[in-house]
Coordinates of N, CA, C and O in Angstrom, one line a residue:
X149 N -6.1 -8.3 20.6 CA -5.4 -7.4 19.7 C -5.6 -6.0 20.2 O -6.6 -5.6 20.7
X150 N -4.7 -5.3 20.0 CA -4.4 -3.7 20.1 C -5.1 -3.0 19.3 O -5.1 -3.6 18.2
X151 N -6.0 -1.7 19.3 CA -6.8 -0.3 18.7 C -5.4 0.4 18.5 O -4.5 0.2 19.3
X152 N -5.3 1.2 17.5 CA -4.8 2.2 16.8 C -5.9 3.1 16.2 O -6.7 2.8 15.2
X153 N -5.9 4.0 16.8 CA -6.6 5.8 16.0 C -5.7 6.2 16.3 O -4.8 6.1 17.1
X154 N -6.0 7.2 14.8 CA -4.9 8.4 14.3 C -5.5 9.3 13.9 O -6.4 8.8 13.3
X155 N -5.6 10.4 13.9 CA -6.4 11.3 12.9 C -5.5 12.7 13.5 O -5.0 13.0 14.6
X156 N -5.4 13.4 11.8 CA -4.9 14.5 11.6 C -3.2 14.0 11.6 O -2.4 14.3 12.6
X157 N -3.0 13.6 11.0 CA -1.5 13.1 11.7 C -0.2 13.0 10.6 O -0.6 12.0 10.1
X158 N 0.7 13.3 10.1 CA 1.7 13.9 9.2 C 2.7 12.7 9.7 O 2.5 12.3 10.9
X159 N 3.6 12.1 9.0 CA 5.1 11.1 8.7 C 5.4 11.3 7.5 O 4.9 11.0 6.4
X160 N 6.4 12.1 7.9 CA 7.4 12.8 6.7 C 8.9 12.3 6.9 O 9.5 12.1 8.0
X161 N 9.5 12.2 5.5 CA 11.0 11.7 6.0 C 11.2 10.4 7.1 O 12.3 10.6 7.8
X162 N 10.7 9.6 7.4 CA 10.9 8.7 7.8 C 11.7 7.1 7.4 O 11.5 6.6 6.3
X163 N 12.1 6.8 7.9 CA 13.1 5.3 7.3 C 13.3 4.4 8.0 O 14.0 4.6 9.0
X164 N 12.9 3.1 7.7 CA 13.1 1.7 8.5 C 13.5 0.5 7.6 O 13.1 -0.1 6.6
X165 N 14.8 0.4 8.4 CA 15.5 -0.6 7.3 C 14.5 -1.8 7.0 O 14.7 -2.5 6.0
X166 N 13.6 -2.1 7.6 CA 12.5 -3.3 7.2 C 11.2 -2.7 6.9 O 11.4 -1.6 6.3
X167 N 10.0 -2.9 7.0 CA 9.1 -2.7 6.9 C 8.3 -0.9 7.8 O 8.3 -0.4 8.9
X168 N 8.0 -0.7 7.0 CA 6.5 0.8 7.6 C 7.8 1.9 8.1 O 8.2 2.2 9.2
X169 N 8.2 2.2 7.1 CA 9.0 3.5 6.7 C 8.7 4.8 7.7 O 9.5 5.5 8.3
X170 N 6.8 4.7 7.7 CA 6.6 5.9 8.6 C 5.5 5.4 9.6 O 5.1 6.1 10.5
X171 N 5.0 3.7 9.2 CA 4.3 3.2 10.9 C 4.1 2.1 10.3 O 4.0 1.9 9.1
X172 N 4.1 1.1 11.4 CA 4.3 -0.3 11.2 C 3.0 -0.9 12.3 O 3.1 -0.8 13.5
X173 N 2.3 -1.2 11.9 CA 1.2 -2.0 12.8 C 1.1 -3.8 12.5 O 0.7 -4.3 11.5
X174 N 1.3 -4.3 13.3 CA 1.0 -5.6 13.7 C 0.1 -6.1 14.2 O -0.4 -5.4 15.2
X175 N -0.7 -7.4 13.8 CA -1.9 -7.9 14.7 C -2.7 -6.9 15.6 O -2.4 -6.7 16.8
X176 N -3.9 -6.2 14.7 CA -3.8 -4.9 15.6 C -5.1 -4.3 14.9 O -5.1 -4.7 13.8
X177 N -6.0 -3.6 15.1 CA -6.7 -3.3 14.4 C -6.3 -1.6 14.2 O -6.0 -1.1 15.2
X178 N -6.4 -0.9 13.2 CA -6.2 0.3 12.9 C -7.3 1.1 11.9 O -8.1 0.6 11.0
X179 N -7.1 2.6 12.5 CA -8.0 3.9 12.1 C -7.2 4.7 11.8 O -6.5 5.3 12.6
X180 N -7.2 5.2 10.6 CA -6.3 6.7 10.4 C -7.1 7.0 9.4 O -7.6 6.3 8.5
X181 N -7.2 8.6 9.7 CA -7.4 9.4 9.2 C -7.0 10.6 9.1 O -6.5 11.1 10.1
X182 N -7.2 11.2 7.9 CA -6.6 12.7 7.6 C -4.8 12.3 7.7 O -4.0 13.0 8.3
X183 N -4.5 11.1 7.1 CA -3.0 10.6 7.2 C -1.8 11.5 6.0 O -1.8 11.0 4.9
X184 N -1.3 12.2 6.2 CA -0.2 12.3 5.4 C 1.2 11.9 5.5 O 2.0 12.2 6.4
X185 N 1.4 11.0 4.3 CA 2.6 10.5 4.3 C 3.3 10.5 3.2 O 3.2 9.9 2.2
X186 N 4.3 11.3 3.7 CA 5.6 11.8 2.7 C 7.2 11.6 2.6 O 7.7 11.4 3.7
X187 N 7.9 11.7 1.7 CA 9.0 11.1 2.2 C 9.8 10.2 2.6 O 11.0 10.3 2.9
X188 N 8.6 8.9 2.5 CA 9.1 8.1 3.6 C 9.7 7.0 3.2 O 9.2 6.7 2.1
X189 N 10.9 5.7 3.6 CA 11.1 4.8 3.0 C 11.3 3.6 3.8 O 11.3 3.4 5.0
X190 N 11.4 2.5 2.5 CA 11.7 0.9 3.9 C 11.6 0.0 2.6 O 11.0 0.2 1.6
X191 N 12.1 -1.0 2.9 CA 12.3 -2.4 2.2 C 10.6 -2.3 1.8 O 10.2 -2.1 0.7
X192 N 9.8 -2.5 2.7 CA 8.2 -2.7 2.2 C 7.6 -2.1 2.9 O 7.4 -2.1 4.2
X193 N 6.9 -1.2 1.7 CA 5.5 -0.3 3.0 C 6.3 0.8 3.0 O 6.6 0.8 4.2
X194 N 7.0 2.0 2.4 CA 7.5 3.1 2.2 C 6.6 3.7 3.2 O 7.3 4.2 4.2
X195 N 5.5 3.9 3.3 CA 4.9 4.9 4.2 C 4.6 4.2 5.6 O 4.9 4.5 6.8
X196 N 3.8 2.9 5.0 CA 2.9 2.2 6.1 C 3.4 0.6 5.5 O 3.6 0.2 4.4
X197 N 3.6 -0.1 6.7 CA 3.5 -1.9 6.5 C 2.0 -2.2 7.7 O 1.9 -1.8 8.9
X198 N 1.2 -2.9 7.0 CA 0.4 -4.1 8.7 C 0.8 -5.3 8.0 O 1.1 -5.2 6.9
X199 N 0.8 -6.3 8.7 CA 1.0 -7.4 9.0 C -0.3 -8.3 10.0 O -0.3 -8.4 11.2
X200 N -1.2 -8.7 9.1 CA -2.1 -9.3 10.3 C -2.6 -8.3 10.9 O -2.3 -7.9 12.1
X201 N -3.6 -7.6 10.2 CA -4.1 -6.5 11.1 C -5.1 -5.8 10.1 O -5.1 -6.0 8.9
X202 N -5.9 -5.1 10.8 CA -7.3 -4.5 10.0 C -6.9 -3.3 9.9 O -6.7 -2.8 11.1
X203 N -6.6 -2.3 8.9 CA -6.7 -1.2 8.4 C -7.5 -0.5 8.0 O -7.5 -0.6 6.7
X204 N -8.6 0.7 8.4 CA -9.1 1.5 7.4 C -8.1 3.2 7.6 O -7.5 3.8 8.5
X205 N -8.4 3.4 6.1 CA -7.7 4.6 6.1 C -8.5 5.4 4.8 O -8.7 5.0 3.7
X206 N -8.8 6.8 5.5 CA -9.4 7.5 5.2 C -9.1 8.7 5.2 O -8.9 9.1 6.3
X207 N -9.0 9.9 3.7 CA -9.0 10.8 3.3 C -7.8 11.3 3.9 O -7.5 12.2 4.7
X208 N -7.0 10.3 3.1 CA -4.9 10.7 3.0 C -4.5 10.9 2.0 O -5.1 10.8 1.0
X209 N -3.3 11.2 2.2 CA -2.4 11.6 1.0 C -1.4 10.7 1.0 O -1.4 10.4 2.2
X210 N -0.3 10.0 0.5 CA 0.5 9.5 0.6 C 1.2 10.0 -0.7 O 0.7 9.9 -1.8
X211 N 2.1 10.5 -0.6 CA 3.1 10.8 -1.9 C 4.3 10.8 -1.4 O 4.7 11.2 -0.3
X212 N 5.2 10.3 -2.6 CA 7.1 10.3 -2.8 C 7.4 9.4 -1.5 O 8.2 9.8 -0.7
X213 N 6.9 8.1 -1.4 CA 7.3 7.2 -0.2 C 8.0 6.1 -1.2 O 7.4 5.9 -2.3
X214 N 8.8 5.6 -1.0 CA 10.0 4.8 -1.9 C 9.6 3.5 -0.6 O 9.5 3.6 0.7
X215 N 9.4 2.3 -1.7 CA 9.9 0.8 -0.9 C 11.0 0.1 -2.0 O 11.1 0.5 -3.2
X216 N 11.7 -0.8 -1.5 CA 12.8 -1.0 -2.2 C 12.4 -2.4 -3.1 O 12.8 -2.7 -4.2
X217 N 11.5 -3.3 -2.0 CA 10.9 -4.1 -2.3 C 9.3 -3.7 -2.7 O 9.0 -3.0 -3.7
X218 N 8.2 -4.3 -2.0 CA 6.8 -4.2 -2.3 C 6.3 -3.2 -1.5 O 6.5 -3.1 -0.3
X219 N 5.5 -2.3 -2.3 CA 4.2 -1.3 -1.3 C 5.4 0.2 -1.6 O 6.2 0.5 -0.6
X220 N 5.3 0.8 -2.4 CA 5.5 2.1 -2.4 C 5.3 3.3 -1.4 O 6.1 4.2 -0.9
X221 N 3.8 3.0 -1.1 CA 3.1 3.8 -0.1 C 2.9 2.7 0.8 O 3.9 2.5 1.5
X222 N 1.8 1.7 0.9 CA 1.3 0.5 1.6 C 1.8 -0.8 1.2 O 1.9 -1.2 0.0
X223 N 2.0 -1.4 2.3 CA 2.2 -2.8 1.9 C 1.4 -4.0 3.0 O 1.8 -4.3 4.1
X224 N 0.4 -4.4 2.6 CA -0.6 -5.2 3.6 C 0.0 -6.8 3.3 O 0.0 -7.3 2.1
X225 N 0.3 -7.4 4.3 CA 0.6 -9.0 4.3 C -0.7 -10.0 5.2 O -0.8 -9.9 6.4
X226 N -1.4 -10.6 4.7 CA -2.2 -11.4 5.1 C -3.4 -10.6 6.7 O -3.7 -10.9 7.9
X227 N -3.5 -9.5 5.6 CA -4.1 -8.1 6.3 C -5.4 -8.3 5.4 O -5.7 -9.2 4.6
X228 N -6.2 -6.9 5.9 CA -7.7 -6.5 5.3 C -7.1 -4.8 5.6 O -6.6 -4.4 6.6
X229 N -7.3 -4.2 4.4 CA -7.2 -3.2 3.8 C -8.4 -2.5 3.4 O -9.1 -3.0 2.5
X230 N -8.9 -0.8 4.1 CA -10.5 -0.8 3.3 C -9.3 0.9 3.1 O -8.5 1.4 3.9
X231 N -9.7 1.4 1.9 CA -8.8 2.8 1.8 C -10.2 3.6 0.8 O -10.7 3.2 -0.3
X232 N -10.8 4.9 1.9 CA -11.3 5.2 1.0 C -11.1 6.8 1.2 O -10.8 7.3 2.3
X233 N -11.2 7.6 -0.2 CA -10.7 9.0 -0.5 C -9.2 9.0 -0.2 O -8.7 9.8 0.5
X234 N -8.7 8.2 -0.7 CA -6.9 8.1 -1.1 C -6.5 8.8 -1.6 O -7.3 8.9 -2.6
X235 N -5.3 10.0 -1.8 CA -4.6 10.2 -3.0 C -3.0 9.6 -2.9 O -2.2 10.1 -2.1
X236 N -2.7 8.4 -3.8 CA -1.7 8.1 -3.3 C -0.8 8.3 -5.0 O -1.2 7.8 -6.0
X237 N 0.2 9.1 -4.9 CA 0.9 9.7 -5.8 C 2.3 10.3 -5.7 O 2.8 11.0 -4.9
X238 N 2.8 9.6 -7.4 CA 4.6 9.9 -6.7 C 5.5 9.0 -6.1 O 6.7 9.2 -5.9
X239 N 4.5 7.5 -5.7 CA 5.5 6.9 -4.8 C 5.9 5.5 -5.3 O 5.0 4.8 -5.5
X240 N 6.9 5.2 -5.4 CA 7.8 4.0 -6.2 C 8.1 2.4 -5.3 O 8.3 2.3 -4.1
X241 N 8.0 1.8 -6.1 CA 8.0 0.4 -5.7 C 9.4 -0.4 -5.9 O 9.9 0.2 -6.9
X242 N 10.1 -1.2 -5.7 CA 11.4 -2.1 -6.8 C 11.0 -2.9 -6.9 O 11.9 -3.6 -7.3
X243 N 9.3 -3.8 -6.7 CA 9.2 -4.9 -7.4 C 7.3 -5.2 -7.3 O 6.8 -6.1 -8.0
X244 N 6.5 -4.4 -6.5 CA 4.9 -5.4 -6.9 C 4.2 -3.4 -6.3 O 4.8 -2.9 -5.3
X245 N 3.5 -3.0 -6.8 CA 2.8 -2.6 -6.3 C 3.1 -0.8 -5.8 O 3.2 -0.4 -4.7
X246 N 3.1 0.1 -6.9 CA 3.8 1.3 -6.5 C 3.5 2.2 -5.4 O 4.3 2.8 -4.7
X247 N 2.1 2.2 -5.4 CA 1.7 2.6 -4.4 C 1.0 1.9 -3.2 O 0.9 2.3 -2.1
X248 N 0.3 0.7 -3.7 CA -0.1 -0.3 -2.9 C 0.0 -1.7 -3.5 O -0.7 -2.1 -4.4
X249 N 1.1 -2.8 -2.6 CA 0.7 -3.6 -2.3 C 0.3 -4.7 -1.4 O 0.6 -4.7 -0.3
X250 N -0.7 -5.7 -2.1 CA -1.2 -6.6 -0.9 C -1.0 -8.0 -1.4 O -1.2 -8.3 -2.5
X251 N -0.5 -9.0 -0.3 CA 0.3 -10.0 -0.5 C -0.1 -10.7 0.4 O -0.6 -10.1 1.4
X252 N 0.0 -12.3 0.4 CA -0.4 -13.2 1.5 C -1.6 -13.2 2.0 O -2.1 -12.9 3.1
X253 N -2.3 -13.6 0.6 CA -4.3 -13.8 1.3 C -4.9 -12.4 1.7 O -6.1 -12.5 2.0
X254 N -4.4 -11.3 1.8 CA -4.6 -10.0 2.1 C -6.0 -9.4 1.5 O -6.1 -9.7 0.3
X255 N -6.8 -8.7 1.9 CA -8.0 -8.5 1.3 C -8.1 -6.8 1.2 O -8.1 -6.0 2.2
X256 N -8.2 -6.6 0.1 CA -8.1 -4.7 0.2 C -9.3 -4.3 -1.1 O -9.5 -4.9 -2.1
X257 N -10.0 -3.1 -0.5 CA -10.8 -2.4 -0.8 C -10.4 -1.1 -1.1 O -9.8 -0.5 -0.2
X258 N -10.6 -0.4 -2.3 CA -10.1 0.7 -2.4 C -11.1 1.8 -3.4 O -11.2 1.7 -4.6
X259 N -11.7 2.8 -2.6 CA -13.1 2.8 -3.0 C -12.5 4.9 -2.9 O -11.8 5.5 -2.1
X260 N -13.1 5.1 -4.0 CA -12.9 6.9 -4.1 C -12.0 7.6 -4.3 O -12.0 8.8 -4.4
X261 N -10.7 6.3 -4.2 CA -9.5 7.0 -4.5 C -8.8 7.3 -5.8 O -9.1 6.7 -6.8
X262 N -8.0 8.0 -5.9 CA -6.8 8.1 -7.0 C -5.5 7.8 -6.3 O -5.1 8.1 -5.2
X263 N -4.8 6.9 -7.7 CA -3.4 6.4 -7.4 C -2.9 7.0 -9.0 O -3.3 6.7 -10.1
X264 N -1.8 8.0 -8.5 CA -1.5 8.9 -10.0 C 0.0 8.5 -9.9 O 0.5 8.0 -8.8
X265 N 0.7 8.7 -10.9 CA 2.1 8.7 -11.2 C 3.0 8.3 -10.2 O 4.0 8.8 -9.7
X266 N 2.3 7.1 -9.8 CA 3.2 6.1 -9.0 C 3.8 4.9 -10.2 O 3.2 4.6 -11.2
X267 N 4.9 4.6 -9.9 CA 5.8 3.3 -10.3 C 6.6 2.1 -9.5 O 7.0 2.1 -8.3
X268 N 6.6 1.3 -10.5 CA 7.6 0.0 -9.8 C 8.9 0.1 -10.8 O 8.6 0.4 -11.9
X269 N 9.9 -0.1 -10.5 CA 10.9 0.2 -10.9 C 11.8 -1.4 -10.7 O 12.7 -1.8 -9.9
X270 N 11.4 -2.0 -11.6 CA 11.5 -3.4 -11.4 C 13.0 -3.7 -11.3 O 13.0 -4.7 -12.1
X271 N 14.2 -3.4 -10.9 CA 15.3 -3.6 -10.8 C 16.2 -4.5 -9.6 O 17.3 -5.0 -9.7
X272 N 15.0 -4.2 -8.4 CA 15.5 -4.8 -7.3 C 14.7 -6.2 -6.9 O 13.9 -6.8 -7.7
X273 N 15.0 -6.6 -5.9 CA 14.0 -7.9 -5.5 C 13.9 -7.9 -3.9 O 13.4 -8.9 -3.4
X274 N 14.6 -6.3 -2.9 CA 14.9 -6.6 -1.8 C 13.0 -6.1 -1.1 O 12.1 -5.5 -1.7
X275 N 13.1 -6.5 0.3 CA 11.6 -6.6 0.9 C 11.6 -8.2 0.6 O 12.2 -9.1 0.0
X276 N 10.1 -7.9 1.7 CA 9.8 -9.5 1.7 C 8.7 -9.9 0.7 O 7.7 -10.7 1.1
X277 N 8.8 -9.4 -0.7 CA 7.9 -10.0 -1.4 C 7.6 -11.5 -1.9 O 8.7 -12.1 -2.2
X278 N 6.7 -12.2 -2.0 CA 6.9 -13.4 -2.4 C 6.2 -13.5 -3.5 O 6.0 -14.7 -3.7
X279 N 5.7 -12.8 -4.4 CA 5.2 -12.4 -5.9 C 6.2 -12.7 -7.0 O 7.1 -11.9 -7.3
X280 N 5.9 -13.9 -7.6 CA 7.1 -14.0 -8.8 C 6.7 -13.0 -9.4 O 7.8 -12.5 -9.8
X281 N 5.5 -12.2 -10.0 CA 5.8 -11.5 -10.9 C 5.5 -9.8 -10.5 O 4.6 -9.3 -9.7
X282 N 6.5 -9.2 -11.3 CA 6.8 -7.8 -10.6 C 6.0 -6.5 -11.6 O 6.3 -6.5 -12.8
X283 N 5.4 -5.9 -11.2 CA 5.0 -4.7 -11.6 C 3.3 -3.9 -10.7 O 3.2 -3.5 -9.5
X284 N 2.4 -3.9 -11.7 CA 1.2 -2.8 -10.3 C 1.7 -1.5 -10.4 O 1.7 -0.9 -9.3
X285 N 2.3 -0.8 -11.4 CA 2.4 1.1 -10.8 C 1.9 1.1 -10.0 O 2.5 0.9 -8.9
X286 N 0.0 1.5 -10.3 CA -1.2 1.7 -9.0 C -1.0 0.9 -7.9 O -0.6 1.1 -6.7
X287 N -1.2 -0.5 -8.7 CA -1.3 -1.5 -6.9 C -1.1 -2.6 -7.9 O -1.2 -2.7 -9.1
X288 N -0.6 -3.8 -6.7 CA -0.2 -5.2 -7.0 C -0.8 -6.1 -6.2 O -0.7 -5.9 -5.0
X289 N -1.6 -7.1 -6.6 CA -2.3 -7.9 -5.4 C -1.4 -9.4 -5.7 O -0.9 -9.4 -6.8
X290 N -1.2 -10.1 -5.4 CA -0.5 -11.7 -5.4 C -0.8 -12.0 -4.2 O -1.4 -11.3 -3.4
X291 N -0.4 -13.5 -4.1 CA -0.2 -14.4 -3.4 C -1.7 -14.7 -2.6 O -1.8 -14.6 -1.4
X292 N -2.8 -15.0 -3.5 CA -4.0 -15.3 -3.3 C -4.9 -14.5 -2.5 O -5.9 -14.9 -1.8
X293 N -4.4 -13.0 -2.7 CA -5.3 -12.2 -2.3 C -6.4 -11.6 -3.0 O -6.7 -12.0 -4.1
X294 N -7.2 -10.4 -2.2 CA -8.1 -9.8 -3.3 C -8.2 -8.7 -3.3 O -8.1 -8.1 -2.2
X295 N -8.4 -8.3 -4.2 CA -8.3 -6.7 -4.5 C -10.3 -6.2 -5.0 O -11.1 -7.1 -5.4
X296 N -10.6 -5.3 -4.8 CA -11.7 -4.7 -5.1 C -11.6 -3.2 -5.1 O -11.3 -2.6 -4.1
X297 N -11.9 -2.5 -6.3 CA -11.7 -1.5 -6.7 C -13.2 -0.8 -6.7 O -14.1 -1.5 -7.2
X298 N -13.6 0.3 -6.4 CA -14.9 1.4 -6.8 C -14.5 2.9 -6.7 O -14.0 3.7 -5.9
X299 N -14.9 2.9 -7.9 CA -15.3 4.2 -8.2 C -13.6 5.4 -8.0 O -13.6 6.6 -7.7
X300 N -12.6 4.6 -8.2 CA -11.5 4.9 -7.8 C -10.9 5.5 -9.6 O -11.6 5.6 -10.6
X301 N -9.6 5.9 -9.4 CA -9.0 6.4 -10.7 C -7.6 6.1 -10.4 O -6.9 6.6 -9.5
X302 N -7.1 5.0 -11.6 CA -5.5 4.7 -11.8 C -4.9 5.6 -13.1 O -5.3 5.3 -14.2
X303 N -4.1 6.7 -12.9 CA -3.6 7.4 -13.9 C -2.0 7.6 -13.9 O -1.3 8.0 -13.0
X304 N -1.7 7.4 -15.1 CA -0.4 7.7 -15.5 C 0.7 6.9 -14.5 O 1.8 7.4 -14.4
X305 N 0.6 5.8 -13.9 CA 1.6 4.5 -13.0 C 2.1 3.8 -14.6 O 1.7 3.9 -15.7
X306 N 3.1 3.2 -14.0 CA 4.0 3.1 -15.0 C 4.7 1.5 -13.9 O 4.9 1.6 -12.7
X307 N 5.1 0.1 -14.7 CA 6.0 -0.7 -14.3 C 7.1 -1.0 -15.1 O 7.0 -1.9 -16.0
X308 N 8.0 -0.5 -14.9 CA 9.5 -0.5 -15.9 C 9.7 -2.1 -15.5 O 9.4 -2.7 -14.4
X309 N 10.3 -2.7 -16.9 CA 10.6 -4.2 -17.0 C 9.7 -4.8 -16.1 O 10.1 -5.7 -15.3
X310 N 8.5 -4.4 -16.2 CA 7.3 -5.2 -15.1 C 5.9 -5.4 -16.2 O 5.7 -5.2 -17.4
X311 N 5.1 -5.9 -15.0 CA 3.8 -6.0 -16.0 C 2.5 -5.1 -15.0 O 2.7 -4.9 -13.9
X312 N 1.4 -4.8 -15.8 CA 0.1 -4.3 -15.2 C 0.9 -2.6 -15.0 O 1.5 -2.4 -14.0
X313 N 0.9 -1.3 -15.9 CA 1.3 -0.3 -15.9 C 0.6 0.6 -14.9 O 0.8 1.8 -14.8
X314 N -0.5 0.0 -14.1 CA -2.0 0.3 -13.6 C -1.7 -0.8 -12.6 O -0.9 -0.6 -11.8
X315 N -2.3 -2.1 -12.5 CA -2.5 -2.8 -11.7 C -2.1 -4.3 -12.2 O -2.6 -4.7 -13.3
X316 N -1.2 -5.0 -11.6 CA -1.0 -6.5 -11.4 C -1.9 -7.4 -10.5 O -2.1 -7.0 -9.3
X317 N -2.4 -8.6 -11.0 CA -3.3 -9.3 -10.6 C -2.8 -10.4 -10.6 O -3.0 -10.9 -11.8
X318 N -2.1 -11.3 -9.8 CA -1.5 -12.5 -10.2 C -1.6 -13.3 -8.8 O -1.0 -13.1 -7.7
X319 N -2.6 -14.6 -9.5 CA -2.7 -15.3 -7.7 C -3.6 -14.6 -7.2 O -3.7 -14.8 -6.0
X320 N -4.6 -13.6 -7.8 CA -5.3 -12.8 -7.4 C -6.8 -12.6 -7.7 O -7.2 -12.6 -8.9
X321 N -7.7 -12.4 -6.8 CA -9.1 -12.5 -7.6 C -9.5 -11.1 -7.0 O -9.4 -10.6 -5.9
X322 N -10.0 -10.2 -8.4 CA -9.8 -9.0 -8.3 C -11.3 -8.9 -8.9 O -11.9 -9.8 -9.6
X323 N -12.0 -7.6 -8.4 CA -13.6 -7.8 -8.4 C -13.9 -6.1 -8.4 O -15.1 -5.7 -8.4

């Protein structure tokens, strides 16, 4: 597998008709830090999609990244996820997970962050979600993944005609 480091690194305005709006990592292990991501959009993963790949990400911002499907800001598929000193805010979902979600056995840690006034905007069904049920403002975990949360802060996320206004847990063992 492929190393990915990033540090200090800005994706603004960016767009990919499929997945990772503003970077897309595959089978791969990954490092970012000091990440800002704005702007940005895609069927899933508005900012960022991995797919099969180790993510840590540390002391970013992610705001106003639109997915149409799942992952507002992030969308991890049968990935590991560690996100610590997050601000992810502002960024909209159309079906699981406004700012983060994780799908397909995916294992995510999310430790010191805040996820503010992010939503899912349950109207659409496009992306490759496979979550029958739609909402997570904050974050959405399904499809037999896990989520683990510390010392983090979900405020004011919101899922229109969805469920979990904060977080969705379904198919999910959350700790």
């Amino acid at each position: 597998s492929a190393n990915l480091y990033a540090h200090d690194v800005s994706l603004r305005g960016n767009r990919a008709t499929k997945q990772g709006g503003g970077l897309y990592v595959e089978s791969s292990d990954a490092f970012l830090t000091k990440l800002i991501a704005s702007g940005n959009s895609a069927d899933a993963g508005g900012a960022v999609a991995i797919d099969r790949t180790a993510l840590v990400l540390s002391d970013a911002h992610l705001s106003s990244n639109t997915a149409t499907g799942p992952g507002g800001a992030l969308f991890a598929s049968a990935s590991t996820l560690a996100m610590h000193s997050v601000v992810a805010e502002g960024n909209l979902a159309g079906d699981v997970g406004g700012a983060v979600a994780l799908l397909d056995a995916s294992v995510g840690s999310i430790i010191l962050s805040t996820m503010e006034g992010n939503r899912v905007a349950s109207q659409s069904s496009g992306g490759p979600s496979s979550c029958k049920a739609r909402g997570g403002g904050a974050c959405g975990c399904s499809d037999a993944s896990r989520l683990r949360l510390f010392a983090s802060t979900a405020r004011a996320n919101s899922a229109t005609n969805g469920l979990g206004g904060a977080v969705l847990a379904t198919d999910c063992t959350l700790e």
